Coordinates of C-alpha atoms in Angstrom, one line a residue:
X1 CA -66.2 -7.8 0.6
X2 CA -63.5 -6.7 3.1
X3 CA -61.1 -9.4 3.9
X4 CA -61.7 -8.8 7.8
X5 CA -64.8 -8.8 10.0
X6 CA -64.2 -6.6 12.9
X7 CA -66.0 -7.8 16.0
X8 CA -67.0 -6.1 19.1
X9 CA -64.6 -6.2 22.0
X10 CA -64.7 -9.4 24.0
X11 CA -66.3 -8.9 27.4
X12 CA -66.0 -10.9 30.7
X13 CA -69.6 -11.8 30.7
X14 CA -70.2 -15.3 29.3
X15 CA -66.8 -16.3 28.9
X16 CA -64.2 -18.2 31.1
X17 CA -61.2 -16.4 29.5
X18 CA -58.6 -15.1 32.2
X19 CA -59.0 -11.4 33.0
X20 CA -55.5 -10.6 31.9
X21 CA -56.3 -12.1 28.5
X22 CA -59.5 -9.9 28.2
X23 CA -57.5 -6.9 29.2
X24 CA -55.0 -7.7 26.5
X25 CA -57.7 -8.4 23.7
X26 CA -58.2 -5.4 21.4
X27 CA -60.5 -4.8 18.7
X28 CA -57.7 -5.1 16.2
X29 CA -57.0 -8.5 17.5
X30 CA -60.5 -9.5 17.2
X31 CA -60.4 -9.3 13.4
X32 CA -61.4 -12.7 11.8
X33 CA -60.2 -12.9 8.1
X34 CA -62.5 -14.6 5.8
X35 CA -60.8 -14.2 2.4
X36 CA -59.5 -17.5 1.4
X37 CA -55.7 -17.8 0.6
X38 CA -52.4 -19.1 1.8
X39 CA -51.6 -17.5 5.2
X40 CA -54.6 -15.3 5.2
X41 CA -57.9 -16.9 6.1
X42 CA -58.8 -17.9 9.6
X43 CA -57.3 -16.9 13.1
X44 CA -53.7 -16.0 13.8
X45 CA -51.7 -15.6 17.0
X46 CA -51.2 -12.1 18.4
X47 CA -48.5 -10.8 20.7
X48 CA -51.0 -9.9 23.3
X49 CA -52.5 -13.4 23.2
X50 CA -49.1 -14.9 23.5
X51 CA -47.8 -12.8 26.3
X52 CA -51.1 -13.2 28.4
X53 CA -51.0 -16.9 28.2
X54 CA -47.3 -17.6 28.6
X55 CA -46.5 -20.7 30.9
X56 CA -50.3 -21.8 30.6
X57 CA -50.1 -25.7 30.3
X58 CA -52.8 -25.6 27.7
X59 CA -52.8 -22.1 26.0
X60 CA -55.2 -22.9 23.4
X61 CA -54.8 -22.7 19.7
X62 CA -51.6 -20.9 19.9
X63 CA -48.7 -20.7 22.5
X64 CA -45.0 -20.5 23.1
X65 CA -42.4 -23.4 23.7
X66 CA -40.0 -21.1 25.6
X67 CA -42.4 -18.6 27.5
X68 CA -39.8 -17.3 29.8
X69 CA -37.1 -16.3 27.1
X70 CA -37.1 -12.5 26.4
X71 CA -38.2 -11.3 22.9
X72 CA -35.7 -10.2 20.4
X73 CA -36.3 -6.5 19.4
X74 CA -34.9 -5.6 16.1
X75 CA -35.7 -2.3 14.0
X76 CA -37.3 -2.8 10.5
X77 CA -34.4 -1.4 8.8
X78 CA -32.1 -4.1 10.2
X79 CA -34.5 -6.9 9.2
X80 CA -35.0 -5.4 5.6
X81 CA -31.1 -5.4 5.1
X82 CA -30.8 -8.9 6.2
X83 CA -33.9 -10.0 4.2
X84 CA -32.5 -8.5 1.0
X85 CA -29.2 -10.5 1.6
X86 CA -31.0 -13.8 1.9
X87 CA -31.2 -14.0 -1.9
X88 CA -30.2 -17.3 -3.8
X89 CA -28.1 -15.6 -6.5
X90 CA -27.2 -18.8 -8.4
X91 CA -30.6 -20.8 -8.4
X92 CA -29.2 -23.0 -11.3
X93 CA -26.2 -24.2 -9.3
X94 CA -26.9 -27.8 -8.9
X95 CA -24.2 -27.9 -6.0
X96 CA -26.8 -26.2 -3.9
X97 CA -29.4 -28.9 -4.4
X98 CA -29.9 -31.2 -1.4
X99 CA -28.9 -34.7 -2.4
X100 CA -30.9 -36.4 0.3
X101 CA -34.3 -34.5 -0.1
X102 CA -36.3 -34.9 -3.4
X103 CA -38.2 -31.8 -4.3
X104 CA -41.6 -33.4 -3.6
X105 CA -40.9 -33.1 0.2
X106 CA -41.2 -29.4 -0.1
X107 CA -44.8 -29.7 -1.3
X108 CA -45.5 -32.6 1.1
X109 CA -44.3 -30.2 3.7
X110 CA -46.9 -27.7 2.5
X111 CA -49.6 -30.5 2.6
X112 CA -48.6 -31.3 6.2
X113 CA -48.7 -27.6 7.3
X114 CA -52.3 -27.2 5.9
X115 CA -53.3 -30.4 7.7
X116 CA -52.0 -29.2 11.2
X117 CA -53.1 -25.7 10.8
X118 CA -56.6 -26.2 9.3
X119 CA -59.3 -24.7 11.3
X120 CA -62.6 -26.2 10.6
X121 CA -64.2 -24.1 13.4
X122 CA -67.4 -22.4 12.3
X123 CA -67.3 -18.8 11.4
X124 CA -69.7 -18.1 14.3
X125 CA -67.3 -19.8 16.7
X126 CA -64.5 -17.9 15.3
X127 CA -66.3 -14.7 15.8
X128 CA -67.0 -15.6 19.4
X129 CA -63.5 -16.7 20.1
X130 CA -61.2 -14.9 17.6
X131 CA -58.0 -15.6 19.3
X132 CA -58.7 -19.4 19.5
X133 CA -58.4 -19.7 23.3
X134 CA -61.6 -22.1 23.9
X135 CA -63.2 -23.0 20.4
X136 CA -60.6 -24.4 18.1
X137 CA -59.6 -27.5 16.2
X138 CA -56.7 -29.1 18.0
X139 CA -53.6 -29.2 15.7
X140 CA -52.9 -32.8 14.8
X141 CA -51.8 -35.1 11.8
X142 CA -55.4 -36.5 11.3
X143 CA -55.9 -35.5 7.6
X144 CA -58.8 -33.3 8.1
X145 CA -57.6 -31.4 5.1
X146 CA -58.4 -34.6 3.2
X147 CA -61.5 -36.0 4.9
X148 CA -63.3 -32.7 5.9
X149 CA -66.2 -33.5 8.1
X150 CA -66.6 -37.0 6.6
X151 CA -69.4 -38.3 4.2
X152 CA -72.1 -36.9 6.4
X153 CA -70.7 -33.4 7.1
X154 CA -68.8 -32.9 3.8
X155 CA -70.9 -35.0 1.3
X156 CA -69.6 -33.1 -1.8
X157 CA -66.1 -34.7 -1.3
X158 CA -67.5 -38.2 -1.7
X159 CA -68.5 -40.2 -4.6
X160 CA -72.2 -41.5 -4.8
X161 CA -72.8 -45.3 -4.5
X162 CA -75.5 -47.7 -4.4
X163 CA -78.4 -48.4 -6.8
X164 CA -80.2 -45.2 -6.0
X165 CA -77.1 -43.0 -5.7
X166 CA -78.3 -41.7 -2.3
X167 CA -75.4 -42.6 -0.2
X168 CA -71.9 -41.0 -0.2
X169 CA -68.6 -42.7 0.2
X170 CA -66.5 -44.6 1.2
X171 CA -64.5 -43.3 -1.8
X172 CA -63.5 -39.6 -2.6
X173 CA -64.7 -38.1 -5.9
X174 CA -61.7 -37.5 -8.4
X175 CA -61.6 -34.8 -11.1
X176 CA -61.3 -35.4 -14.7
X177 CA -58.9 -33.7 -17.2
X178 CA -59.4 -32.2 -20.6
X179 CA -56.9 -32.7 -23.6
X180 CA -55.5 -29.9 -25.5
X181 CA -53.3 -29.8 -28.5
X182 CA -50.0 -28.9 -27.1
X183 CA -47.8 -32.0 -26.1
X184 CA -49.8 -34.5 -28.0
X185 CA -51.4 -36.0 -25.0
X186 CA -54.4 -38.2 -25.7
X187 CA -56.7 -40.5 -23.7
X188 CA -59.1 -40.1 -20.8
X189 CA -57.6 -39.1 -17.5
X190 CA -58.9 -38.6 -14.0
X191 CA -55.9 -36.6 -12.5
X192 CA -57.4 -33.4 -11.3
X193 CA -59.0 -32.3 -8.1
X194 CA -62.9 -32.5 -8.1
X195 CA -64.2 -28.9 -8.9
X196 CA -67.0 -26.7 -8.7
X197 CA -68.8 -25.3 -11.9
X198 CA -66.5 -22.2 -11.6
X199 CA -63.3 -24.3 -11.2
X200 CA -62.8 -24.1 -7.3
X201 CA -61.4 -27.3 -5.9
X202 CA -64.0 -29.3 -3.8
X203 CA -61.5 -30.5 -1.2
X204 CA -61.2 -30.5 2.6
X205 CA -58.7 -27.4 2.5
X206 CA -59.0 -25.0 -0.2
X207 CA -55.4 -24.1 0.3
X208 CA -54.2 -27.3 -1.3
X209 CA -55.2 -25.8 -4.6
X210 CA -52.8 -22.9 -4.2
X211 CA -50.1 -24.4 -6.5
X212 CA -50.1 -27.2 -8.9
X213 CA -47.6 -29.3 -7.0
X214 CA -49.4 -29.2 -3.6
X215 CA -52.7 -29.8 -5.5
X216 CA -51.2 -33.0 -7.2
X217 CA -50.0 -34.1 -3.8
X218 CA -53.4 -33.7 -2.3
X219 CA -54.8 -35.8 -5.4
X220 CA -52.3 -38.5 -4.6
X221 CA -53.7 -38.7 -1.1
X222 CA -57.3 -38.9 -2.4
X223 CA -56.2 -41.8 -4.6
X224 CA -54.5 -43.4 -1.6
X225 CA -57.5 -43.5 0.3
X226 CA -59.5 -45.0 -2.5
X227 CA -56.8 -47.6 -3.1
X228 CA -57.1 -48.7 0.7
X229 CA -60.8 -48.8 0.2
X230 CA -60.3 -51.4 -2.5
X231 CA -57.7 -53.3 -0.7
X232 CA -60.0 -53.7 2.4
X233 CA -63.1 -54.3 0.4
X234 CA -61.4 -57.1 -1.5
X235 CA -59.9 -58.6 1.6
X236 CA -60.8 -61.9 3.4
X237 CA -62.9 -60.0 6.0
X238 CA -64.2 -56.6 4.7
X239 CA -64.8 -54.3 7.7
X240 CA -68.3 -53.4 8.5
X241 CA -67.6 -49.7 8.3
X242 CA -65.4 -49.6 5.3
X243 CA -64.9 -45.8 5.4
X244 CA -63.9 -45.6 9.0
X245 CA -61.4 -48.4 8.6
X246 CA -59.9 -47.0 5.4
X247 CA -59.5 -43.6 7.3
X248 CA -57.8 -45.2 10.2
X249 CA -55.4 -47.1 7.9
X250 CA -54.6 -44.2 5.7
X251 CA -54.1 -41.7 8.8
X252 CA -51.9 -44.2 10.7
X253 CA -49.6 -44.7 7.7
X254 CA -49.5 -41.0 7.0
X255 CA -48.5 -40.2 10.7
X256 CA -45.6 -42.7 10.5
X257 CA -44.6 -41.5 7.1
X258 CA -44.5 -37.8 8.5
X259 CA -42.3 -38.9 11.4
X260 CA -40.2 -41.4 9.8
X261 CA -39.9 -40.4 6.1
X262 CA -40.3 -36.6 6.2
X263 CA -39.1 -35.4 9.7
X264 CA -36.2 -37.9 10.1
X265 CA -35.0 -36.9 6.7
X266 CA -34.8 -33.3 7.7
X267 CA -33.5 -33.6 11.1
X268 CA -30.4 -34.8 12.9
X269 CA -30.0 -38.7 12.9
X270 CA -31.8 -40.4 15.8
X271 CA -33.5 -37.6 17.3
X272 CA -37.1 -38.6 16.4
X273 CA -36.3 -42.1 17.9
X274 CA -34.9 -40.4 21.0
X275 CA -38.0 -38.2 21.4
X276 CA -40.2 -41.0 20.9
X277 CA -38.3 -43.2 23.6
X278 CA -37.5 -40.5 26.2
X279 CA -40.2 -37.9 25.6
X280 CA -40.5 -34.2 24.8
X281 CA -38.5 -31.7 27.0
X282 CA -39.6 -28.4 25.4
X283 CA -42.9 -28.9 23.6
X284 CA -45.1 -29.5 26.7
X285 CA -48.8 -29.4 27.2
X286 CA -51.2 -30.8 29.9
X287 CA -53.9 -32.4 27.7
X288 CA -54.3 -30.5 24.4
X289 CA -51.7 -29.8 21.9
X290 CA -51.2 -26.0 20.7
X291 CA -49.3 -24.4 17.9
X292 CA -46.2 -23.1 19.1
X293 CA -45.0 -20.0 17.3
X294 CA -41.3 -21.0 17.5
X295 CA -42.3 -23.9 15.3
X296 CA -44.9 -22.1 13.0
X297 CA -43.2 -18.7 12.5
X298 CA -39.6 -19.9 12.7
X299 CA -38.4 -23.5 12.5
X300 CA -41.1 -24.9 10.0
X301 CA -40.6 -22.1 7.6
X302 CA -37.6 -24.1 6.7
X303 CA -39.6 -25.0 3.5
X304 CA -39.1 -21.6 2.1
X305 CA -35.5 -22.3 1.8
X306 CA -36.1 -25.6 0.0
X307 CA -38.1 -24.1 -3.0
X308 CA -36.6 -24.3 -6.4
X309 CA -36.9 -21.5 -9.0
X310 CA -37.8 -24.0 -11.7
X311 CA -39.1 -27.6 -11.8
X312 CA -39.1 -30.5 -14.5
X313 CA -42.8 -31.3 -14.1
X314 CA -43.2 -34.1 -17.0
X315 CA -42.1 -34.8 -20.4
X316 CA -44.1 -32.0 -21.9
X317 CA -43.0 -29.3 -19.4
X318 CA -39.5 -30.1 -18.4
X319 CA -38.6 -26.6 -17.2
X320 CA -41.3 -24.5 -15.6
X321 CA -41.5 -21.7 -13.0
X322 CA -43.8 -20.3 -10.4
X323 CA -46.1 -18.4 -12.9
X324 CA -47.4 -21.6 -14.5
X325 CA -47.3 -23.6 -11.3
X326 CA -49.8 -21.1 -9.8
X327 CA -51.6 -20.5 -13.0
X328 CA -52.9 -24.0 -13.4
X329 CA -54.9 -23.8 -10.1
X330 CA -58.4 -22.8 -9.2
X331 CA -57.4 -20.8 -6.0
X332 CA -54.3 -18.8 -7.2
X333 CA -54.7 -19.2 -11.0
X334 CA -57.1 -19.4 -13.9
X335 CA -58.8 -22.9 -13.8
X336 CA -62.2 -21.4 -14.0
X337 CA -64.7 -24.1 -14.8
X338 CA -67.7 -23.0 -17.0
X339 CA -66.3 -19.4 -17.0
X340 CA -63.4 -20.6 -19.3
X341 CA -63.7 -20.7 -23.0
X342 CA -64.7 -24.1 -24.5
X343 CA -62.7 -25.2 -26.2
X344 CA -59.7 -23.3 -24.8
X345 CA -58.4 -20.3 -26.7
X346 CA -54.9 -20.3 -25.1
X347 CA -53.0 -21.8 -22.3
X348 CA -55.3 -20.2 -19.7
X349 CA -57.9 -19.9 -18.7
X350 CA -59.1 -23.4 -18.7
X351 CA -62.1 -25.3 -17.3
X352 CA -60.1 -27.9 -15.4
X353 CA -56.5 -29.1 -15.5
X354 CA -55.4 -30.1 -19.0
X355 CA -53.9 -33.5 -19.3
X356 CA -50.5 -32.2 -20.4
X357 CA -50.1 -30.9 -16.8
X358 CA -50.4 -34.1 -14.9
X359 CA -47.4 -34.7 -12.7
X360 CA -44.6 -37.3 -13.3
X361 CA -44.0 -38.4 -9.9
X362 CA -40.7 -40.0 -10.8
X363 CA -39.2 -36.4 -11.1
X364 CA -40.3 -35.5 -7.5
X365 CA -39.7 -38.6 -5.4
X366 CA -37.1 -41.4 -5.7
X367 CA -38.8 -44.1 -7.4
X368 CA -35.9 -45.9 -8.8
X369 CA -35.7 -44.2 -12.2
X370 CA -32.2 -44.8 -13.5
X371 CA -29.8 -41.9 -14.0
X372 CA -29.4 -40.9 -17.6
X373 CA -32.9 -42.0 -18.5
X374 CA -33.5 -39.9 -22.0
X375 CA -35.5 -36.8 -21.3
X376 CA -35.7 -37.3 -17.6
X377 CA -34.5 -34.7 -15.0
X378 CA -35.0 -35.3 -11.2
X379 CA -35.8 -32.5 -9.0
X380 CA -33.9 -32.1 -5.7
X381 CA -35.1 -29.6 -3.0
X382 CA -32.6 -26.8 -2.4
X383 CA -30.4 -27.0 0.6
X384 CA -31.5 -25.7 3.9
X385 CA -29.7 -22.4 4.2
X386 CA -30.7 -18.7 4.6
X387 CA -31.1 -18.2 0.8
X388 CA -34.5 -17.9 -0.9
X389 CA -35.1 -17.9 -4.7
X390 CA -35.8 -14.4 -6.3
X391 CA -39.6 -15.1 -6.7
X392 CA -39.9 -15.5 -3.0
X393 CA -38.4 -11.9 -2.6
X394 CA -40.9 -10.6 -5.1
X395 CA -44.3 -12.3 -4.2
X396 CA -47.0 -11.6 -6.7
X397 CA -50.0 -9.3 -5.9
X398 CA -47.8 -6.9 -4.0
X399 CA -46.8 -9.6 -1.4
X400 CA -43.4 -8.0 -1.0
X401 CA -40.4 -9.9 0.3
X402 CA -41.1 -13.2 2.0
X403 CA -37.9 -13.2 3.9
X404 CA -38.7 -9.8 5.4
X405 CA -42.1 -10.9 6.2
X406 CA -40.9 -14.0 8.1
X407 CA -38.3 -11.9 10.0
X408 CA -40.9 -9.3 10.7
X409 CA -43.5 -11.9 11.9
X410 CA -41.1 -13.2 14.4
X411 CA -40.3 -9.9 16.0
X412 CA -44.0 -8.9 16.1
X413 CA -44.9 -12.2 18.0
X414 CA -41.9 -11.8 20.3
X415 CA -39.8 -14.7 19.3
X416 CA -36.6 -15.1 21.4
X417 CA -33.1 -15.1 19.7
X418 CA -31.6 -18.2 18.3
X419 CA -28.8 -18.0 20.8
X420 CA -31.2 -17.7 23.8
X421 CA -33.1 -20.8 22.5
X422 CA -29.9 -22.6 22.0
X423 CA -28.6 -21.8 25.6
X424 CA -31.9 -22.8 27.1
X425 CA -31.7 -26.2 25.2
X426 CA -28.1 -26.5 26.5
X427 CA -26.9 -27.1 22.9
X428 CA -23.3 -28.1 23.2
X429 CA -22.0 -26.4 20.2
X430 CA -24.3 -23.4 19.5
X431 CA -23.3 -21.1 16.4
X432 CA -20.5 -18.6 17.3
X433 CA -20.8 -15.0 15.9
X434 CA -18.3 -15.8 13.5
X435 CA -20.2 -18.6 12.2
X436 CA -23.4 -16.5 11.9
X437 CA -21.3 -13.9 10.0
X438 CA -20.1 -16.5 7.4
X439 CA -21.2 -15.9 3.8
X440 CA -22.5 -12.9 2.1
X441 CA -25.8 -12.9 4.1
X442 CA -23.8 -13.4 7.3
X443 CA -21.7 -10.3 6.5
X444 CA -24.9 -8.2 6.4
X445 CA -26.0 -9.9 9.6
X446 CA -22.9 -8.8 11.3
X447 CA -23.3 -5.3 10.0
X448 CA -26.7 -5.1 11.5
X449 CA -25.5 -6.3 14.7
X450 CA -27.3 -9.6 14.3
X451 CA -24.5 -12.0 14.7
X452 CA -24.7 -12.2 18.5
X453 CA -28.6 -11.9 18.9
X454 CA -30.0 -13.5 15.8
X455 CA -33.7 -13.9 14.7
X456 CA -34.8 -17.4 15.3
X457 CA -35.7 -18.3 11.7
X458 CA -32.4 -17.1 10.3
X459 CA -30.5 -18.8 13.2
X460 CA -32.1 -22.2 12.4
X461 CA -31.4 -21.9 8.6
X462 CA -27.9 -20.9 9.2
X463 CA -27.4 -23.7 11.7
X464 CA -28.4 -26.1 9.1
X465 CA -25.9 -24.6 6.7
X466 CA -23.0 -24.6 8.9
X467 CA -23.5 -27.8 11.0
X468 CA -24.8 -30.0 8.1
X469 CA -23.9 -28.4 4.8
X470 CA -27.6 -27.6 4.4
X471 CA -28.6 -31.2 4.1
X472 CA -30.5 -31.2 7.4
X473 CA -31.3 -29.1 10.4
X474 CA -28.9 -28.4 13.2
X475 CA -29.7 -29.1 16.9
X476 CA -32.0 -26.2 17.6
X477 CA -34.1 -26.5 14.4
X478 CA -34.2 -30.4 14.7
X479 CA -35.3 -30.3 18.4
X480 CA -38.3 -27.9 17.7
X481 CA -39.4 -29.6 14.5
X482 CA -39.2 -33.1 15.9
X483 CA -40.7 -32.3 19.2
X484 CA -43.6 -30.7 17.8
X485 CA -44.5 -33.4 15.2
X486 CA -44.0 -36.2 17.9
X487 CA -46.2 -34.1 20.3
X488 CA -48.9 -33.7 17.7
X489 CA -49.1 -37.3 17.1
X490 CA -48.7 -38.2 20.9
X491 CA -51.6 -35.6 21.6
X492 CA -54.1 -37.3 19.3
X493 CA -55.8 -40.3 21.2
X494 CA -56.8 -41.8 18.0
X495 CA -53.1 -41.9 16.7
X496 CA -51.3 -45.2 16.3
X497 CA -49.0 -44.4 19.2
X498 CA -51.9 -44.3 21.6
X499 CA -54.0 -47.2 19.9
X500 CA -51.5 -50.0 19.3
X501 CA -48.2 -50.6 21.3
X502 CA -45.3 -50.8 18.9
X503 CA -47.5 -50.6 15.8
X504 CA -45.8 -50.9 12.5
X505 CA -47.2 -50.1 9.0
X506 CA -49.0 -53.0 7.2
X507 CA -49.5 -51.8 3.6
X508 CA -47.2 -52.9 0.9
X509 CA -43.8 -51.2 1.0
X510 CA -40.1 -51.5 -0.3
X511 CA -39.2 -52.1 3.3
X512 CA -41.0 -54.5 5.7
X513 CA -42.6 -52.5 8.7
X514 CA -42.1 -49.1 7.1
X515 CA -44.0 -46.8 4.8
X516 CA -42.7 -43.8 2.7
X517 CA -44.1 -41.3 0.3
X518 CA -42.6 -43.4 -2.4
X519 CA -44.5 -46.4 -1.2
X520 CA -47.7 -44.4 -1.3
X521 CA -47.0 -43.5 -4.9
X522 CA -46.2 -47.0 -5.8
X523 CA -49.3 -48.3 -4.1
X524 CA -51.6 -45.7 -5.9
X525 CA -49.9 -46.9 -9.1
X526 CA -50.3 -43.7 -11.0
X527 CA -46.8 -42.5 -11.1
X528 CA -46.4 -41.2 -14.6
X529 CA -50.0 -41.2 -16.4
X530 CA -49.0 -39.4 -19.5
X531 CA -45.8 -41.5 -20.1

């Protein structure tokens, strides 16, 4: 099957789309991709759409934060030269690890990205509105990637209950593991995503089975919901609608965690609190949040810089690379259900996740494991800088150079330069051409004439490197990321910001009135299942 469905051109009849947008819409822009995969399926912004809707207070699914700034035009040859220079030549150098960001946040960030970009609109509605102007799911931190359409609309996600097994929920189904000889892991484990007979994950967003680390993150959230169900059911006054109350509690704690544990960790001190108090200046909408391309195509691609070349996964696999992290999945790898040999004849393919691949969360989040613990290695994220590990420069399946793809995407969608955004924000100390030109990658940026007019994604990463030694984003990156996340929560009328004034987390945590990813893992109490 082709990976696109070319639709007839949109016409004026039967739609309320503005005439200028209809003129900008082309048959090419009307291609709705249906092949599953990271960055492939669903609808995507186009330059024509963004230009036509610039300045619209509610532009639809996609829009611009800075619609009046001119686009930066750069030739492909210059982008390729810069992209090739954005290589982390010393991926094993521990001094380039970020001491403040455990590696688990790289994949929490991917999980969050999938949550805010999940498009549950039916294929029919996507065909009618391929540019996402009228029929689209509002981006928000509501865990649709976890809950799908709920027990009624997505019954395959939820466990049966009751004496006749006819009802679904309130808990999620959890997948079971198989044991294999390597590593000596024995026992019965339920630490995989639930799967179809052919190994595909039965979850709210198939993209969360793209690599093993985001898959295990999704699993942690499934178990978090189930744990909250137990807490509420065993409380003094169990709620009448256990599922609805558990979802509210889980979602509110998740929203808090994203703002105060994830975003605050990656941005300049105090900026989230300032935006929550003073309001947003640049990410503005009238009623409906949209996905700004300055965020999705530039600022939030910070996660690519955080990726390590290898990870210490558990005691059995203390040093693994991307091939295995992708191999032990259903979407990108060879977890193949009934199609796999039984018993397994090699490491891959397998029917479900082997128990020796269950994650040891102590290696990915700060759970208080003492330094020097025998056989234990903690994974830090890499510093925020313009350098990406080799594997991201040579994506599998002919995917090419991710750095070039990111830079090219920014030009194609008409992103402004980092300097223009900094000037618009009135940043007190924008990067100078000499600061842009620092380091081997900066030398190439200068050679290509990009030190004075710099692609926004590169500028944000260089700003983090120069202003904060790669430990957190600088003023431009911090502002874009913080304003968008605060806006996505504020734009959701069911969020804690709207529903309860001065709400604070209520679940058990290391620090009262707070909740972190480490608190979530402690609450689930499945930190290192295989020991």
